[in-house]
mmCIF file with all atom_site columns, C-alpha atoms in Angstrom:
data_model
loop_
_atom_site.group_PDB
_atom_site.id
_atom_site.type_symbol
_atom_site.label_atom_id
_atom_site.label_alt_id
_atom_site.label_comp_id
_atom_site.label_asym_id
_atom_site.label_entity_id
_atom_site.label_seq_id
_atom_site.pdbx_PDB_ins_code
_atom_site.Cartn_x
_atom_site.Cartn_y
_atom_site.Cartn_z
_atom_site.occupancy
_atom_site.B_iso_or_equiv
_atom_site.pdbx_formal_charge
_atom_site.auth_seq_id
_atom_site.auth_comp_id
_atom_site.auth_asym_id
_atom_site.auth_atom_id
_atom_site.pdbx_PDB_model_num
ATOM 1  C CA . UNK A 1 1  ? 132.410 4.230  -23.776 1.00 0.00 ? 1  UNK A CA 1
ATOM 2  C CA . UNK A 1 2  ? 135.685 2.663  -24.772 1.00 0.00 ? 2  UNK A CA 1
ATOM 3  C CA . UNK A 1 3  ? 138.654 3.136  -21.855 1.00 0.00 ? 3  UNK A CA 1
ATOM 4  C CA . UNK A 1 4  ? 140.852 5.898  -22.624 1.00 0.00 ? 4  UNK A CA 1
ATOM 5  C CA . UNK A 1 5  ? 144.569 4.633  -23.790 1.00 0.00 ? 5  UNK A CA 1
ATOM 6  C CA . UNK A 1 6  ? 146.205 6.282  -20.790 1.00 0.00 ? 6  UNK A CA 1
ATOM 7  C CA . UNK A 1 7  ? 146.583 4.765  -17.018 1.00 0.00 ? 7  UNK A CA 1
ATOM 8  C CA . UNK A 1 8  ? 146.136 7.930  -14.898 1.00 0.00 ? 8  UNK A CA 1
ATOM 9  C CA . UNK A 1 9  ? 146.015 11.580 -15.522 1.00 0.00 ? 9  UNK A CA 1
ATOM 10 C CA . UNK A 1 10 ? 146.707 14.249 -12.773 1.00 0.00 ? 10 UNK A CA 1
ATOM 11 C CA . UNK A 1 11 ? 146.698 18.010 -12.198 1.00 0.00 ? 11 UNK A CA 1
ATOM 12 C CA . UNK A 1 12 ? 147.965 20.515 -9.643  1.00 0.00 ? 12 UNK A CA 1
ATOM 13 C CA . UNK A 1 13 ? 145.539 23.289 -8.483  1.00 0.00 ? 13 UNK A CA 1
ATOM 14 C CA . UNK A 1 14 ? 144.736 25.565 -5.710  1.00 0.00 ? 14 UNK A CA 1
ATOM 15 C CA . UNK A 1 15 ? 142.244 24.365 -3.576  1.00 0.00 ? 15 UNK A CA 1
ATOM 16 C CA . UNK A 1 16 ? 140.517 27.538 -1.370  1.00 0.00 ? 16 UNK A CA 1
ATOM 17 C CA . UNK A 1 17 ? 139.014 24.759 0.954   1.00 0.00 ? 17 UNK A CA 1
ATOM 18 C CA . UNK A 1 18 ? 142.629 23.768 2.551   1.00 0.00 ? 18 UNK A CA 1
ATOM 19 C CA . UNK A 1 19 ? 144.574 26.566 1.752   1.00 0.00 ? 19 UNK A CA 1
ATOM 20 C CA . UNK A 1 20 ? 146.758 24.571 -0.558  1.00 0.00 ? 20 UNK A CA 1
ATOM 21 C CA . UNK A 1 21 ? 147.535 23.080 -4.170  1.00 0.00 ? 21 UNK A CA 1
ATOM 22 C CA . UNK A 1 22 ? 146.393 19.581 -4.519  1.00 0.00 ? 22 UNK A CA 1
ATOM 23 C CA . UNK A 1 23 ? 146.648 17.090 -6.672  1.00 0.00 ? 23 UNK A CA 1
ATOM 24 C CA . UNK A 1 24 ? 143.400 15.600 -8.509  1.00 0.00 ? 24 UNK A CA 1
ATOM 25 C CA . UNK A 1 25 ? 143.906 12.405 -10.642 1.00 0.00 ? 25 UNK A CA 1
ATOM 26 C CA . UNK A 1 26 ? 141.542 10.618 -12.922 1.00 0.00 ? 26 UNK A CA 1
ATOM 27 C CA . UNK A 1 27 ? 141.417 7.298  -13.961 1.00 0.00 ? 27 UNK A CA 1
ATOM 28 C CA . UNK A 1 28 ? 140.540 5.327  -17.416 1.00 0.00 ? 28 UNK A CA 1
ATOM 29 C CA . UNK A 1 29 ? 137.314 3.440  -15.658 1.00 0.00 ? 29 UNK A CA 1
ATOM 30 C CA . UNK A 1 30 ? 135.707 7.332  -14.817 1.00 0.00 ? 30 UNK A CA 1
ATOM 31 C CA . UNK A 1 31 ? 136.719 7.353  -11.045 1.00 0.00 ? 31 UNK A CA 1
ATOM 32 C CA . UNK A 1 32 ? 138.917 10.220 -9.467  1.00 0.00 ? 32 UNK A CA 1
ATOM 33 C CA . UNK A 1 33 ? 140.685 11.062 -5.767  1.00 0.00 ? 33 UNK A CA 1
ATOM 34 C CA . UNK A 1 34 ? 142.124 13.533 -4.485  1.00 0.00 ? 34 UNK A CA 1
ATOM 35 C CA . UNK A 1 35 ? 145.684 13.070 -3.657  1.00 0.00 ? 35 UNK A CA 1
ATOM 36 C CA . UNK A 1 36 ? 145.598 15.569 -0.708  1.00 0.00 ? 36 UNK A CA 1
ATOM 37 C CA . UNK A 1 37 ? 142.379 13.975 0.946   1.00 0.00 ? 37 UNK A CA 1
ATOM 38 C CA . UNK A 1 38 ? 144.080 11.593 3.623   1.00 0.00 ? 38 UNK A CA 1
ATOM 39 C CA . UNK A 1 39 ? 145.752 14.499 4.668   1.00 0.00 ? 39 UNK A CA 1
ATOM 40 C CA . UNK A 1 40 ? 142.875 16.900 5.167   1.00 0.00 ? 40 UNK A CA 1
ATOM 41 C CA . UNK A 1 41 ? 139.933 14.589 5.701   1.00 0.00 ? 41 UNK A CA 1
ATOM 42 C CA . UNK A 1 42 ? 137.991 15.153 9.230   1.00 0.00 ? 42 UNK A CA 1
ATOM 43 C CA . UNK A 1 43 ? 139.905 12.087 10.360  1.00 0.00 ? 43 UNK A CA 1
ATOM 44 C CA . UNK A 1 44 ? 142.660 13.583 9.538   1.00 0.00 ? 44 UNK A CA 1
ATOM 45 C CA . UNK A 1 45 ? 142.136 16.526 11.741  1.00 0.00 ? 45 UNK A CA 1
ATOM 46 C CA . UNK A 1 46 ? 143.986 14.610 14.979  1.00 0.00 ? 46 UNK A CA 1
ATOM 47 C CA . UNK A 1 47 ? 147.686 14.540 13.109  1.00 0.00 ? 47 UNK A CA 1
ATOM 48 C CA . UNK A 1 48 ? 150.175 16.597 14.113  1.00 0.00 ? 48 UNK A CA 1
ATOM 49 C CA . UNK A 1 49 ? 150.794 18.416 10.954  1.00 0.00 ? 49 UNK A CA 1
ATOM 50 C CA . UNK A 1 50 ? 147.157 19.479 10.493  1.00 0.00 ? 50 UNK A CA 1
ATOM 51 C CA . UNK A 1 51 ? 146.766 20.864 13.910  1.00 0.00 ? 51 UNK A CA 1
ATOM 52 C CA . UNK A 1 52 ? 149.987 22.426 13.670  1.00 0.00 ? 52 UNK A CA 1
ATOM 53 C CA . UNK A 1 53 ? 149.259 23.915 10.405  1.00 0.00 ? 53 UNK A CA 1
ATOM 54 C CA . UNK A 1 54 ? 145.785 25.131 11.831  1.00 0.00 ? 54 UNK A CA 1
ATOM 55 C CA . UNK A 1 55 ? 147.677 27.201 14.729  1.00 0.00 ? 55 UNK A CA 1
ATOM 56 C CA . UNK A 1 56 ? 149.429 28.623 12.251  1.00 0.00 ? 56 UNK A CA 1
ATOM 57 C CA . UNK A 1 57 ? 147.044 30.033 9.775   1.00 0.00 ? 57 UNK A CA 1
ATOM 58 C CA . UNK A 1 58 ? 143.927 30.387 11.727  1.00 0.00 ? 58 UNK A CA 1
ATOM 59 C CA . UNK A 1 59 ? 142.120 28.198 9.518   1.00 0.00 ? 59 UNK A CA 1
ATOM 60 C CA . UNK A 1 60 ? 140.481 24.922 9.668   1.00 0.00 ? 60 UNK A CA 1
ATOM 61 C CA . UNK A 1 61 ? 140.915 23.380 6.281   1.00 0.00 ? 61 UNK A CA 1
ATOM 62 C CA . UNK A 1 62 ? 137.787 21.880 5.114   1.00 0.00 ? 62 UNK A CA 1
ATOM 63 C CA . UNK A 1 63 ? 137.973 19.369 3.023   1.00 0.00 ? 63 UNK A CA 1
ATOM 64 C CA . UNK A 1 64 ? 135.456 18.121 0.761   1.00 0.00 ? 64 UNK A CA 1
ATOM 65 C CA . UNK A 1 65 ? 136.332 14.731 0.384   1.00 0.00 ? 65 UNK A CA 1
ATOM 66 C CA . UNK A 1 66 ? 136.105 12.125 -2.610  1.00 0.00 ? 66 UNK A CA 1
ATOM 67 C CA . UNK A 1 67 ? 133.272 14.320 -4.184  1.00 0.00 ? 67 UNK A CA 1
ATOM 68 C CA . UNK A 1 68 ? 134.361 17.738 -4.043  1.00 0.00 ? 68 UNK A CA 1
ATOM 69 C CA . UNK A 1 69 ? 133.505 20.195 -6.764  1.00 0.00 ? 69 UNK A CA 1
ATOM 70 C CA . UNK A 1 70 ? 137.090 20.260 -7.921  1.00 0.00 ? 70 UNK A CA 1
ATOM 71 C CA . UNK A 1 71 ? 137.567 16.508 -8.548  1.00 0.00 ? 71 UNK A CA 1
ATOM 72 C CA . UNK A 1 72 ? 134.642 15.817 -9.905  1.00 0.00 ? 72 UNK A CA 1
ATOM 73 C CA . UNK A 1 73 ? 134.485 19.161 -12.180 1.00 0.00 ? 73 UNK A CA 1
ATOM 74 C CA . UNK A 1 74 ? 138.253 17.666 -13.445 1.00 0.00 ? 74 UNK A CA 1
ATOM 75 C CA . UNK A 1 75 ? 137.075 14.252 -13.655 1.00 0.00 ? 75 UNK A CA 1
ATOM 76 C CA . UNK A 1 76 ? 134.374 15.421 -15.908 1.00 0.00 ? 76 UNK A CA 1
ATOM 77 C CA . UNK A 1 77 ? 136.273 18.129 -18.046 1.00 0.00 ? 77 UNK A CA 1
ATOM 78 C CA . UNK A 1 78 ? 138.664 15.337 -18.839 1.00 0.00 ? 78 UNK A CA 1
ATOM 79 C CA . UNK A 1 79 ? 135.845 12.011 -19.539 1.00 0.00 ? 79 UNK A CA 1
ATOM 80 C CA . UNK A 1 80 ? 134.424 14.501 -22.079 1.00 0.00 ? 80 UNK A CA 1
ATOM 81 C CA . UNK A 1 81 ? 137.531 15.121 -23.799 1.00 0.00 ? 81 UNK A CA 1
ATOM 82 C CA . UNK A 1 82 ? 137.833 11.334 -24.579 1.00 0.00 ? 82 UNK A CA 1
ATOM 83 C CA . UNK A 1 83 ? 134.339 11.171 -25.676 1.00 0.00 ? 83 UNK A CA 1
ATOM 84 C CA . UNK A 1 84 ? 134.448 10.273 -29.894 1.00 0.00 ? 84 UNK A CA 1
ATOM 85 C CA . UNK A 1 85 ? 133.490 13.528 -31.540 1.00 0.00 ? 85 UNK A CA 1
ATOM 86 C CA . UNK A 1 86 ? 130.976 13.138 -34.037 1.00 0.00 ? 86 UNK A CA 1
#
């Protein structure tokens, strides 16, 4: 498959796991990340911000990591746009 003639592409959506938008980006070689997964990631679960955040809301956010349904539903949505059409 020839690369697409962009360098990253990113979206902003709602993520019911954390309780928050995040942002998903894909790049021209296939491979996506979530922006927001340092943040929420189980190692992340010692900082500050997520604990506080936790007392807060009641909830636990719980992240999916690199492979989440989200990123890799986006990553695919947009790999299949750039696919030739025939």
């Amino acid at each position: 498959m020839p690369q697409p003639d962009w360098q990253v592409t990113a979206t902003t959506v709602k993520c019911d796991a954390v309780g928050e938008e995040i942002t998903i980006m894909v790049y021209p070689d296939g491979s996506a990340r979530c922006a927001s997964y340092p943040r929420f990631s189980a190692d992340a679960g010692t900082q500050a911000g997520t604990k506080k955040r936790t007392r807060k809301t009641g909830i636990m956010p719980e992240c999916g990591g690199p492979l989440c349904r989200q990123v890799t539903d986006y990553r695919d949505k947009i790999m299949a746009e750039e696919l030739p059409k025939s």
